[in-house]
Coordinates of C-alpha atoms in Angstrom, one line a residue:
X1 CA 15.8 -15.0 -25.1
X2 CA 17.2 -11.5 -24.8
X3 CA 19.8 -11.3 -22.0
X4 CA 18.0 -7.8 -21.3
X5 CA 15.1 -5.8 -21.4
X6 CA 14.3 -2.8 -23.5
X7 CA 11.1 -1.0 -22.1
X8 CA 11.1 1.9 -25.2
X9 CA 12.5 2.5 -28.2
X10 CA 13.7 5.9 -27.0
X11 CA 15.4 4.7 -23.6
X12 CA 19.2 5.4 -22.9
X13 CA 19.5 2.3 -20.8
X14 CA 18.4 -1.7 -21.2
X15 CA 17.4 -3.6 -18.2
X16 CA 20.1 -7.0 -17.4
X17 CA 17.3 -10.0 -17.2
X18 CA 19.9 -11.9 -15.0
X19 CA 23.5 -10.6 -14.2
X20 CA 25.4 -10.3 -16.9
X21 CA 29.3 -10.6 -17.7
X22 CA 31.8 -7.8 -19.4
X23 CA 31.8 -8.6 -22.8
X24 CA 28.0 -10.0 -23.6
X25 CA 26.8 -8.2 -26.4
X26 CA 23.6 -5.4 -26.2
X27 CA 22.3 -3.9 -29.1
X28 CA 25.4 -3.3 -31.0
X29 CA 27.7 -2.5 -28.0
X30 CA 28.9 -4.8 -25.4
X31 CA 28.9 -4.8 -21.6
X32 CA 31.5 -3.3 -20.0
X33 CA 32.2 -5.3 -16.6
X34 CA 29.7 -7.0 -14.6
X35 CA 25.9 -5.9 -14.5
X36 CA 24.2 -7.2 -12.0
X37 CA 20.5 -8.6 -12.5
X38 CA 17.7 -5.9 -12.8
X39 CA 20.4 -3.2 -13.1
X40 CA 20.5 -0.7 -16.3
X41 CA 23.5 -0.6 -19.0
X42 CA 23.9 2.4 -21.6
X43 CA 22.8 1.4 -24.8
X44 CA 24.5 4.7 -26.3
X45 CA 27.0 7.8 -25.0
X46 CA 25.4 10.1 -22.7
X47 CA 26.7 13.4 -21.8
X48 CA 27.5 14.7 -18.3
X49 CA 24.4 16.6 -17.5
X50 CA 22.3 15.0 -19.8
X51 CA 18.8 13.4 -18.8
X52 CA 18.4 9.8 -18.7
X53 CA 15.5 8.1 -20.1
X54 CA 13.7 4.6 -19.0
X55 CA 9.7 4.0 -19.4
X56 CA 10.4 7.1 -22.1
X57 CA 10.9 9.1 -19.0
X58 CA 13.6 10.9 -17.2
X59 CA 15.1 9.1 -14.6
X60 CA 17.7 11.3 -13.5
X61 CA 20.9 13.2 -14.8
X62 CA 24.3 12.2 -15.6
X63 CA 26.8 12.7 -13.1
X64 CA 29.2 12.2 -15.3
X65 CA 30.1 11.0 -19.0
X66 CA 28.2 7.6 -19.6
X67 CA 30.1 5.4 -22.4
X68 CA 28.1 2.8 -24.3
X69 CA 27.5 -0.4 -22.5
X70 CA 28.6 0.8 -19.4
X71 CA 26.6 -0.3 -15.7
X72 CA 24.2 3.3 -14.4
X73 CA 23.4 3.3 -11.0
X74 CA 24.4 5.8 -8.3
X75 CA 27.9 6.2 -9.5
X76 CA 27.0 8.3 -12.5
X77 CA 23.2 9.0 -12.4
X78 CA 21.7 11.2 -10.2
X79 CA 18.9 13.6 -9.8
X80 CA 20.6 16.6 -11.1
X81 CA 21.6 20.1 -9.9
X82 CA 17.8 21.4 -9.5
X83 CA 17.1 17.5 -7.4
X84 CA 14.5 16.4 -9.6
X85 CA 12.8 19.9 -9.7
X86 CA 12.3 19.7 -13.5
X87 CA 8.9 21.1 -15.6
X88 CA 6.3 18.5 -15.8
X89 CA 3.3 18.4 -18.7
X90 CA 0.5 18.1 -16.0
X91 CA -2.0 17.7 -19.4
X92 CA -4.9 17.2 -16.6
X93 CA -7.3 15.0 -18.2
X94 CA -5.8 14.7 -21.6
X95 CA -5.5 10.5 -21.1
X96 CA -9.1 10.4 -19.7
X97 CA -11.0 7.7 -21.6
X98 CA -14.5 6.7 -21.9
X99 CA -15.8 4.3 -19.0
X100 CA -15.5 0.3 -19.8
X101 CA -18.6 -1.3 -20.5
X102 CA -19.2 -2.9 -17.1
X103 CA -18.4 -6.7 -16.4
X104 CA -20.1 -8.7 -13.5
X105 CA -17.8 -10.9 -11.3
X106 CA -18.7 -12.4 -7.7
X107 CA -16.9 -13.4 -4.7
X108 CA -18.5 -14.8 -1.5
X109 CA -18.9 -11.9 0.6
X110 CA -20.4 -11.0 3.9
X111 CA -23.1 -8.7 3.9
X112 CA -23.3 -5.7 6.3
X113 CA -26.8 -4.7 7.6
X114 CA -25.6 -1.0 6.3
X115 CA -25.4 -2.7 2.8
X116 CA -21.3 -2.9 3.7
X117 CA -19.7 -6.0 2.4
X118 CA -16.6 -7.7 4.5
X119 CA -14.0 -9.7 3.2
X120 CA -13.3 -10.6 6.7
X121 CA -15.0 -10.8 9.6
X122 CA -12.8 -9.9 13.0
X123 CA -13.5 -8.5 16.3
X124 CA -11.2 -5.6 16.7
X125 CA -9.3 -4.4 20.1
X126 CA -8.4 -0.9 19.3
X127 CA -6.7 1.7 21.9
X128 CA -7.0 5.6 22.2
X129 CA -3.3 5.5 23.6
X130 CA 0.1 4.0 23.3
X131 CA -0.3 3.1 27.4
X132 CA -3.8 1.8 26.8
X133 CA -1.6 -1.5 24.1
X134 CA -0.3 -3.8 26.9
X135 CA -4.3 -4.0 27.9
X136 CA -5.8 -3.9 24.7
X137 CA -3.2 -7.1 23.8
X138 CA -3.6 -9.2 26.7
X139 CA -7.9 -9.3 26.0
X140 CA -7.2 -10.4 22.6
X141 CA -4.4 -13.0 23.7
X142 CA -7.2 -14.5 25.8
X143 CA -8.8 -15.3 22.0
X144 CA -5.8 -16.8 20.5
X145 CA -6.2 -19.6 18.8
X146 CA -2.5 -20.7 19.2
X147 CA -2.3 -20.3 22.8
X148 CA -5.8 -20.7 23.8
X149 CA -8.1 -22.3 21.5
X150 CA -11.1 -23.1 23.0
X151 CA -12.2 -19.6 23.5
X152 CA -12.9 -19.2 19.5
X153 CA -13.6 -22.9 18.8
X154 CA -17.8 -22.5 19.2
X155 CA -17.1 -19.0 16.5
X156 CA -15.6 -20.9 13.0
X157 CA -17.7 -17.6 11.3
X158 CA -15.5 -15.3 13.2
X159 CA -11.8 -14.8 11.7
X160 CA -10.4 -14.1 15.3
X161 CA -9.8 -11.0 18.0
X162 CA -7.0 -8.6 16.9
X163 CA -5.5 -5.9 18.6
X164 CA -4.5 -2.6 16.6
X165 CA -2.3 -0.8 18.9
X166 CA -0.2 2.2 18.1
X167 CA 2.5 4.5 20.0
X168 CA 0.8 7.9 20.1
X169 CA -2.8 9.5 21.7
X170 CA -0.7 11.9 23.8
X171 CA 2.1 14.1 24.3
X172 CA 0.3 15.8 21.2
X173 CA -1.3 18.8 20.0
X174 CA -5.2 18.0 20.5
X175 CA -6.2 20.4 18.0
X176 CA -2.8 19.5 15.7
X177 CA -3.0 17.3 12.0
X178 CA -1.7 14.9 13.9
X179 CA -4.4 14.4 16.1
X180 CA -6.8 15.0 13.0
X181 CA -4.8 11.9 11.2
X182 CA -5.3 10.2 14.2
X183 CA -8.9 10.7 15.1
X184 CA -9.5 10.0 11.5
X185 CA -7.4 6.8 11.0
X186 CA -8.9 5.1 14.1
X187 CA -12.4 6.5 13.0
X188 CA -11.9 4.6 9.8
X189 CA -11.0 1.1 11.6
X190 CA -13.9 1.0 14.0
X191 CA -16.6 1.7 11.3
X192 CA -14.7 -0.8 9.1
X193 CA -16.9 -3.7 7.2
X194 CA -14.3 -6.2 8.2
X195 CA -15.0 -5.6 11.6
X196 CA -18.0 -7.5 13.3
X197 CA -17.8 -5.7 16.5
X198 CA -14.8 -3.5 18.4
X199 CA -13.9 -2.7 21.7
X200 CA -11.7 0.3 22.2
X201 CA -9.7 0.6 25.4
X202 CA -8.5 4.0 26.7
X203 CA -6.0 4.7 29.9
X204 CA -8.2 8.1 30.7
X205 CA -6.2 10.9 30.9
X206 CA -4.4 11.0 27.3
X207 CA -4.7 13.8 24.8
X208 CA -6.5 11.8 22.5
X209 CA -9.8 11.6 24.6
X210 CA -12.2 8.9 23.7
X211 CA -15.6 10.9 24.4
X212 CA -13.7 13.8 22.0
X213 CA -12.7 11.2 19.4
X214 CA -16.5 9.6 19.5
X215 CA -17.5 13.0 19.1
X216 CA -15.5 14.3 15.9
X217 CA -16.2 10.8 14.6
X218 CA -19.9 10.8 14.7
X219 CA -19.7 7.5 16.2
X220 CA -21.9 6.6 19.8
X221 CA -21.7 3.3 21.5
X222 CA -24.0 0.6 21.1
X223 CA -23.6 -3.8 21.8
X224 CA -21.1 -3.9 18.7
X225 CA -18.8 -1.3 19.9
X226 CA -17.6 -0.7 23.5
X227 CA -15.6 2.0 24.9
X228 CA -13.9 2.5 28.0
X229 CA -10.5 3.7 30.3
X230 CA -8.2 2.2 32.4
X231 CA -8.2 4.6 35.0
X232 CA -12.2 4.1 35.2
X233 CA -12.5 0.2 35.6
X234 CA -9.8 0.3 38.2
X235 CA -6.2 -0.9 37.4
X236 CA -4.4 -3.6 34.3
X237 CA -6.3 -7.2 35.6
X238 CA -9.9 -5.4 36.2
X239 CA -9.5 -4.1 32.4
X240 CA -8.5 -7.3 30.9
X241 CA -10.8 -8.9 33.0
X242 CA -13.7 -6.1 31.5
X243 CA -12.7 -6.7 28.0
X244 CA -12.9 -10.3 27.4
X245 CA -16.3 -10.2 29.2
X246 CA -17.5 -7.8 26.4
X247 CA -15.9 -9.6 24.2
X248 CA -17.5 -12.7 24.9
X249 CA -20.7 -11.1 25.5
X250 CA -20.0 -9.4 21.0
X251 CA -19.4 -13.6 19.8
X252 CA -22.2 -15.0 19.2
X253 CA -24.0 -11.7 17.7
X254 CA -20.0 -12.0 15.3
X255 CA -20.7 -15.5 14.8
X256 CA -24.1 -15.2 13.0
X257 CA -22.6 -14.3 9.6
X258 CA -23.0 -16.3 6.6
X259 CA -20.8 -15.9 3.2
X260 CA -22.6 -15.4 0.2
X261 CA -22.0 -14.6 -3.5
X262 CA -21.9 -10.7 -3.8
X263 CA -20.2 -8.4 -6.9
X264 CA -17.2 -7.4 -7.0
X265 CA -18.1 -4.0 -6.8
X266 CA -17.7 -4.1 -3.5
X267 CA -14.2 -5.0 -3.1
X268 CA -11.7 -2.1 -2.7
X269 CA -8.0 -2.9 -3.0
X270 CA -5.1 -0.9 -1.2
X271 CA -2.1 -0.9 -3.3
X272 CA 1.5 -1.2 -2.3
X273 CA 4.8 -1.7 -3.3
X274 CA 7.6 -2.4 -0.9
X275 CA 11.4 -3.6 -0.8
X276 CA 11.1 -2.8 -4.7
X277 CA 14.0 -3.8 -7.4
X278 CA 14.8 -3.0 -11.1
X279 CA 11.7 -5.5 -12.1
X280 CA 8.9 -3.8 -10.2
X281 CA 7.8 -1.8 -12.9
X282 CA 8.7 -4.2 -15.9
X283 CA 6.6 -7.4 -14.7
X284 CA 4.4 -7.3 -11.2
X285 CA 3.3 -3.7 -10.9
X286 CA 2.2 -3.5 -14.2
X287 CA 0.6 -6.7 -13.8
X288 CA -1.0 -5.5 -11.0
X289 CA -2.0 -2.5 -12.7
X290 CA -3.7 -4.8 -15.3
X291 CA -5.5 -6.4 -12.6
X292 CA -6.6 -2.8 -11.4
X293 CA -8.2 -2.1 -14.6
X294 CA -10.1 -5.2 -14.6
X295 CA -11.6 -4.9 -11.1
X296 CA -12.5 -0.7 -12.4
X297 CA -14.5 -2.4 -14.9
X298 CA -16.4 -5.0 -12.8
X299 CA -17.2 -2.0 -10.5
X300 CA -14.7 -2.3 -7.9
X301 CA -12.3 0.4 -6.1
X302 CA -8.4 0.6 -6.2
X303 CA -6.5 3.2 -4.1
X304 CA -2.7 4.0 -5.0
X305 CA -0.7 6.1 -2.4
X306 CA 2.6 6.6 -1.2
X307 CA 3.6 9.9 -2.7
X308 CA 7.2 10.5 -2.2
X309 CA 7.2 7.2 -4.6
X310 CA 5.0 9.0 -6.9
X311 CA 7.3 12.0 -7.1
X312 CA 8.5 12.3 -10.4
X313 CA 5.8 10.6 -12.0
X314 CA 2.7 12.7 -10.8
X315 CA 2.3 13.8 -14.7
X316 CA 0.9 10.2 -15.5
X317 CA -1.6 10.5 -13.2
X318 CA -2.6 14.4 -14.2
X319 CA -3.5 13.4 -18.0
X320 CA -6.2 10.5 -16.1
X321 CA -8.1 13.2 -13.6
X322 CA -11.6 13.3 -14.9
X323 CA -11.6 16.7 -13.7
X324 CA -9.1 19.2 -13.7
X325 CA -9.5 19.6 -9.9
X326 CA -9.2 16.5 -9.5
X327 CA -5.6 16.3 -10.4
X328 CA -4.6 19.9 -9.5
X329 CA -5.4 18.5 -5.4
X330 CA -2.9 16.1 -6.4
X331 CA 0.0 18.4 -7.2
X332 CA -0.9 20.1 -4.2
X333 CA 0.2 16.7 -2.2
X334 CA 2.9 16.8 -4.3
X335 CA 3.9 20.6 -3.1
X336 CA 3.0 20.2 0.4
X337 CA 5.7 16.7 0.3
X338 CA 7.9 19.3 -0.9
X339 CA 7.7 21.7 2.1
X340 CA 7.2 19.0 4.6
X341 CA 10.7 17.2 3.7
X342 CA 12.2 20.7 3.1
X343 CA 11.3 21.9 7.1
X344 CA 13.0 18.2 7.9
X345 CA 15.8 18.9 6.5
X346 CA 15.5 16.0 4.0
X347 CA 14.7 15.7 0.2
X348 CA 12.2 13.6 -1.8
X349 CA 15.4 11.7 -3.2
X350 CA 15.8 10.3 0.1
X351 CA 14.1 7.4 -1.3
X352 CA 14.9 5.2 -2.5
X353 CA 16.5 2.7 0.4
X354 CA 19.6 0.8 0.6
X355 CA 17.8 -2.3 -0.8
X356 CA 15.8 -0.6 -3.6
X357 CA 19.1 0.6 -4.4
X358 CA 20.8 -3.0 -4.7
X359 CA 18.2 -4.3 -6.7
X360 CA 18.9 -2.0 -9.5
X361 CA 16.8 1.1 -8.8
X362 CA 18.8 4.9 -8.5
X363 CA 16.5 7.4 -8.1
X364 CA 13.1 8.2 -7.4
X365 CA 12.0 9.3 -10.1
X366 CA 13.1 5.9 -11.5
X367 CA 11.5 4.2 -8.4
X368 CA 8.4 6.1 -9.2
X369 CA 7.7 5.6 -12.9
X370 CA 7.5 1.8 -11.8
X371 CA 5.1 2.3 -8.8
X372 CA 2.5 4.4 -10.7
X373 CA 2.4 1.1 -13.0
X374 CA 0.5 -0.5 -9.9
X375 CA -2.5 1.8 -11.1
X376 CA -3.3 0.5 -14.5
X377 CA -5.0 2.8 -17.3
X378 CA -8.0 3.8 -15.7
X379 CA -9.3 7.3 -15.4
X380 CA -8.2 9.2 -11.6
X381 CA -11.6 9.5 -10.1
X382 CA -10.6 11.0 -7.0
X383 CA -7.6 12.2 -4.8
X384 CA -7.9 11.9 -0.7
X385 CA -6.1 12.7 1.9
X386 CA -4.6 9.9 5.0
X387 CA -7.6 8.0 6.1
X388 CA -10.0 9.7 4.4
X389 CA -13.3 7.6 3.2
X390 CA -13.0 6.3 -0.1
X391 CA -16.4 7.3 -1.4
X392 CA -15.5 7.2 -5.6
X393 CA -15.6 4.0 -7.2
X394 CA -12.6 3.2 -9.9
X395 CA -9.1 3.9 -9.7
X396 CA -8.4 7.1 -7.2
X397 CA -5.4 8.3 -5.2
X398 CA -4.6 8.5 -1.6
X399 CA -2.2 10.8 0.1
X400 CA 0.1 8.5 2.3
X401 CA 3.7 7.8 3.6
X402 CA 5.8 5.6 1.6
X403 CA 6.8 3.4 4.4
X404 CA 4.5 0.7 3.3
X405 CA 2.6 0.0 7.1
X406 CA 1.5 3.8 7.9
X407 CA 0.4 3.9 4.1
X408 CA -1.4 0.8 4.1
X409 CA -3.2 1.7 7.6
X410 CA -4.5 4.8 6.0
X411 CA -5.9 2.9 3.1
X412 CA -7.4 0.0 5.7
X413 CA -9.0 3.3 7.4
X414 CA -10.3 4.3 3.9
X415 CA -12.1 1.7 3.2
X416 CA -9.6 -1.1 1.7
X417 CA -10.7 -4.5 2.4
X418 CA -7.7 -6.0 0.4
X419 CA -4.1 -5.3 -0.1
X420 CA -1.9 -6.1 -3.2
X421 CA 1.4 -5.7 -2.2
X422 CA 4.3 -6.0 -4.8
X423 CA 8.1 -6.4 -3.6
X424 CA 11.1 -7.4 -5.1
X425 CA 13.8 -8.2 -2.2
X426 CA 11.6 -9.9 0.2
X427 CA 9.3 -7.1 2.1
X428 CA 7.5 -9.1 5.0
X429 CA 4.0 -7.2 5.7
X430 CA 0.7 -8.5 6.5
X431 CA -2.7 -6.4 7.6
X432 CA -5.8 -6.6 9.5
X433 CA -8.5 -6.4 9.1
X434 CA -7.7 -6.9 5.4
X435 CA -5.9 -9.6 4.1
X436 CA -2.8 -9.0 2.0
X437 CA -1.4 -10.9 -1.0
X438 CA 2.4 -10.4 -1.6
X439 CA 3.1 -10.3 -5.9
X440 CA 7.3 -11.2 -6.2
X441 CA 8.6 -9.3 -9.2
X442 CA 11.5 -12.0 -9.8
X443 CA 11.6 -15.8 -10.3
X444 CA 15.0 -15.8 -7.4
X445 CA 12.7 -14.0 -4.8
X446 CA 9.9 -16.3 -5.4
X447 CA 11.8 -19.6 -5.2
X448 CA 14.1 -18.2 -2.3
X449 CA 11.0 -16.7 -0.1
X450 CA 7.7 -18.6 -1.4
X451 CA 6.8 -19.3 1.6
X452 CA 5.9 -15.7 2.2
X453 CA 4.8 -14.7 -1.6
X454 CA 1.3 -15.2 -3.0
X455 CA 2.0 -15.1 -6.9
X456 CA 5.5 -14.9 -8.9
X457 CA 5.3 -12.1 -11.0
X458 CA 9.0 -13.3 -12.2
X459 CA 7.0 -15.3 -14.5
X460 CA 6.7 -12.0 -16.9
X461 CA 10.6 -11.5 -16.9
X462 CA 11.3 -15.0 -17.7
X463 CA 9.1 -15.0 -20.6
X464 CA 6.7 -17.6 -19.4
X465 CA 3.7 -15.4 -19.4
X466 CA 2.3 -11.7 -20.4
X467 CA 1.5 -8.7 -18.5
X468 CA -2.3 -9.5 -18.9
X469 CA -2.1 -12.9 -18.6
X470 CA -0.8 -12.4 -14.9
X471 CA -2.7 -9.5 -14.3
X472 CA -6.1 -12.3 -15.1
X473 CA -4.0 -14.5 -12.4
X474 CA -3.6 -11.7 -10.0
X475 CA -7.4 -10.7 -10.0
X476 CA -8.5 -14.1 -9.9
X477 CA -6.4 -14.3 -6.8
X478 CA -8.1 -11.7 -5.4
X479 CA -11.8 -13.0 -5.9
X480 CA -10.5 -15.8 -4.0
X481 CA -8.9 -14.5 -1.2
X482 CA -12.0 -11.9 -0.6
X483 CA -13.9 -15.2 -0.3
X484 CA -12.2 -16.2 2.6
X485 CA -9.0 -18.4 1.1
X486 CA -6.6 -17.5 3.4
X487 CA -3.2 -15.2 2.2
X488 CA 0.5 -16.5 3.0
X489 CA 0.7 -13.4 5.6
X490 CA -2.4 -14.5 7.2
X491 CA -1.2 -17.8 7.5
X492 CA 1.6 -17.1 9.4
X493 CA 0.0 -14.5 11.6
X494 CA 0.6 -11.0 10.5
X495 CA -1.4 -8.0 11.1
X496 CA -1.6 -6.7 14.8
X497 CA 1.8 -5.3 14.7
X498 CA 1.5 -3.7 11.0
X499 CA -1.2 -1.0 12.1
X500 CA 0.9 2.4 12.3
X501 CA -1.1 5.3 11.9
X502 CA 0.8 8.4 10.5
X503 CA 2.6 10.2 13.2
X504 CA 3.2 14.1 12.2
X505 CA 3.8 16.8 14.4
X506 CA 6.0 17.6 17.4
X507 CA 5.9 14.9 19.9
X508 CA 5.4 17.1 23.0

């Protein structure tokens, strides 16, 4: 086997398959010094200035002269005088490709008296205000089944009682995005399908007011979802007290769900990429992305996001808009990440982090061209905005964050009722009210950290199995774990702390 990786014939650079010493031949030159695994080495001289190609695509400029065989990473690639502000062929719609012929799969789903189905079936504790959490966690601790069991133990239908707190509802603009975003987000989570019933706790004088909220929501109260303040039921012990009473009273109407076998049309996946390395885009996003094209053609949904991560590589995702509008809203994203970073004083190249950065990746538009491989071939349906309801089924796009909790919340809010999350160092990340399965991209990560990783991607870069044959694996996974088989991250408890809704705006 290869001691490296060459992704196109056209590429500058090879990828090291494990670290590799000075000397070890590589396509006619050798390597000069030590490479470390997932890293790139010149395959030929590259001039200062001169783009830098991986995937067939430029991945930055070089800093300085490049000779053959020698390690690029930081020291001598970079994004160039104009910082990555280079023309792009947007080609909307040129890739778009007739529709599959549709496949039927089933997983064992519970069905929603709206139709809805729920991969999950919680009771959820949300709050209108960061002072409204220490409430809102104390009536779900009362349902724990670590610390108290016998409260859940006549409810095996019911997954458990979570509480989704956050650190904003005031100090705000009420009329501001970030409100908006936060209306919207929490909007999304209490008409979610994974939730059987939710109680939302308020303190009663925050910006984000509950009755305003309800309002801009279109959502009234009714036995499956209770409002109410602080400040109203009178003091901390009254409100705890208040809530597991509701609670108690939402169980048994929770309980009286049934799993059945429904298509997988219904299952919409949030995908995400975290604590990536050198292999993400060679073996388990592209995997993943193979996965995505086979739930599109059973019928299913797929949202990518995170566009700073995109940055770079929006032009993939242009030529696969079914309509031209349709990818001309998603180089507006792309503009308005521009001007947002710009007012911050910061740059899209401030990803990637330290870590993506040791596992062999330089710049973002390196990072990038690997994360888009998370969404497959299929056409671009659709492009949202954060928490916006996924309507479109297929592949579509989601304006989010890159940091991996505020972009999988505004997924969750959107509809997801699964997340596929790839990583390459060891990202730690769970979700609820919708599980999340952890891909490794590397055979070290999955040996050293199994206990947290759902599948070993690695497998691809070792040889021992294709791109479609893990993308079948990954897919398969996912039946499963919509029918209720439990995910590592949901085994060892994540998911109340995850739930960060996007915070923009002054904090007043």
């Amino acid at each position: 086997m290869n001691p490296f990786i060459r992704l196109h014939p056209a590429d500058d650079v090879v990828i090291a398959r494990s670290q590799l010493v000075g000397g070890t031949p590589i396509e006619g030159v050798t390597a000069r010094g030590l490479i470390p695994p997932g890293h790139k080495i010149a395959v030929r001289a590259i001039a200062p200035g001169a783009p830098v190609r991986r995937y067939n695509q430029i991945i930055g400029f070089a800093s300085r002269a490049i000779e053959p065989g020698e390690h690029v990473h930081t020291h001598n690639l970079d994004m160039g005088p104009d910082k990555g502000d280079f023309e792009r062929d947007y080609a909307f719609g040129a890739d778009v490709k007739p529709a599959p012929p549709l496949r039927e799969a089933t997983f064992m789903g519970i069905q929603r008296a709206d139709g809805r189905v729920a991969t999950r079936n919680y009771i959820g504790v949300l709050t209108s205000v960061n002072c409204s959490a220490t409430a809102a966690r104390a009536i779900a601790d009362h349902f724990s089944r670590k610390t108290n069991p016998a409260a859940l133990a006549p409810f095996p239908n019911v997954d458990g009682v979570v509480a989704l707190t956050h650190g904003t509802g005031c100090g705000m603009d009420t009329q501001g995005m970030g409100m908006q975003i936060l209306e919207r987000t929490l909007t999304g989570y209490a008409t979610h399908a994974n939730f059987a019933a939710v109680l939302v706790v308020g303190l009663g004088c925050e910006a984000n007011q509950i009755n305003a909220w309800l309002a801009t929501g279109n959502l009234s109260e009714g036995e499956n979802f209770r409002v109410f303040n602080i400040q109203d039921t009178g003091g901390t012990r009254k409100t705890v007290e208040k809530g597991v009473a509701l609670i108690n009273e939402m169980l048994p109407r929770a309980n009286a769900v049934k799993r059945e076998p429904c298509s997988a049309k219904h299952i919409t996946i949030g995908l995400q990429c975290g604590g990536s390395d050198g292999y993400s885009g060679i073996s388990a996003n592209p995997a993943l992305g193979h996965a995505v094209d086979l739930l599109v053609a059973h019928g299913g949904t797929a949202i990518l996001s995170e566009t700073p991560e995109i940055y770079g590589a929006e032009h993939l995702l242009t030529r696969r808009a079914v309509k031209r509008e349709v990818g001309e809203k998603l180089v507006s994203r792309i503009k308005w990440w521009e001007h947002y970073t710009e007012i911050n004083e910061g740059e899209m190249n401030n990803n990637p982090s330290p870590g993506n950065k040791a596992g062999g990746l330089t710049t973002i538009l390196e990072k990038s061209l690997g994360a888009v491989a998370k969404g497959g071939t299929s056409n671009l349906e659709a492009v949202y905005e954060y928490a916006e309801p996924v309507a479109a089924h297929g592949f579509v796009y989601m304006d989010t964050p890159g940091y991996d909790p505020v972009s999988a919340t505004g997924q969750v809010a959107g509809g997801a009722n699964l997340i596929c999350f790839t990583t390459g160092r060891g990202s730690a990340y769970g979700c609820a009210p919708s599980p999340s399965l952890k891909l490794a991209t590397n055979s070290t990560l999955w040996r050293r950290q199994e206990e947290d990783m759902d599948i070993n991607c690695g497998e691809i870069v070792d040889g021992t199995a294709s791109i479609q044959e893990m993308g079948q694996r990954i897919f398969e996974l996912v039946l499963a774990t919509a029918s209720g088989e439990h995910s590592k991250s949901e085994q060892h408890g994540y998911g109340q702390n995850e739930f960060v809704p996007w915070q923009v705006g002054a904090v007043m």
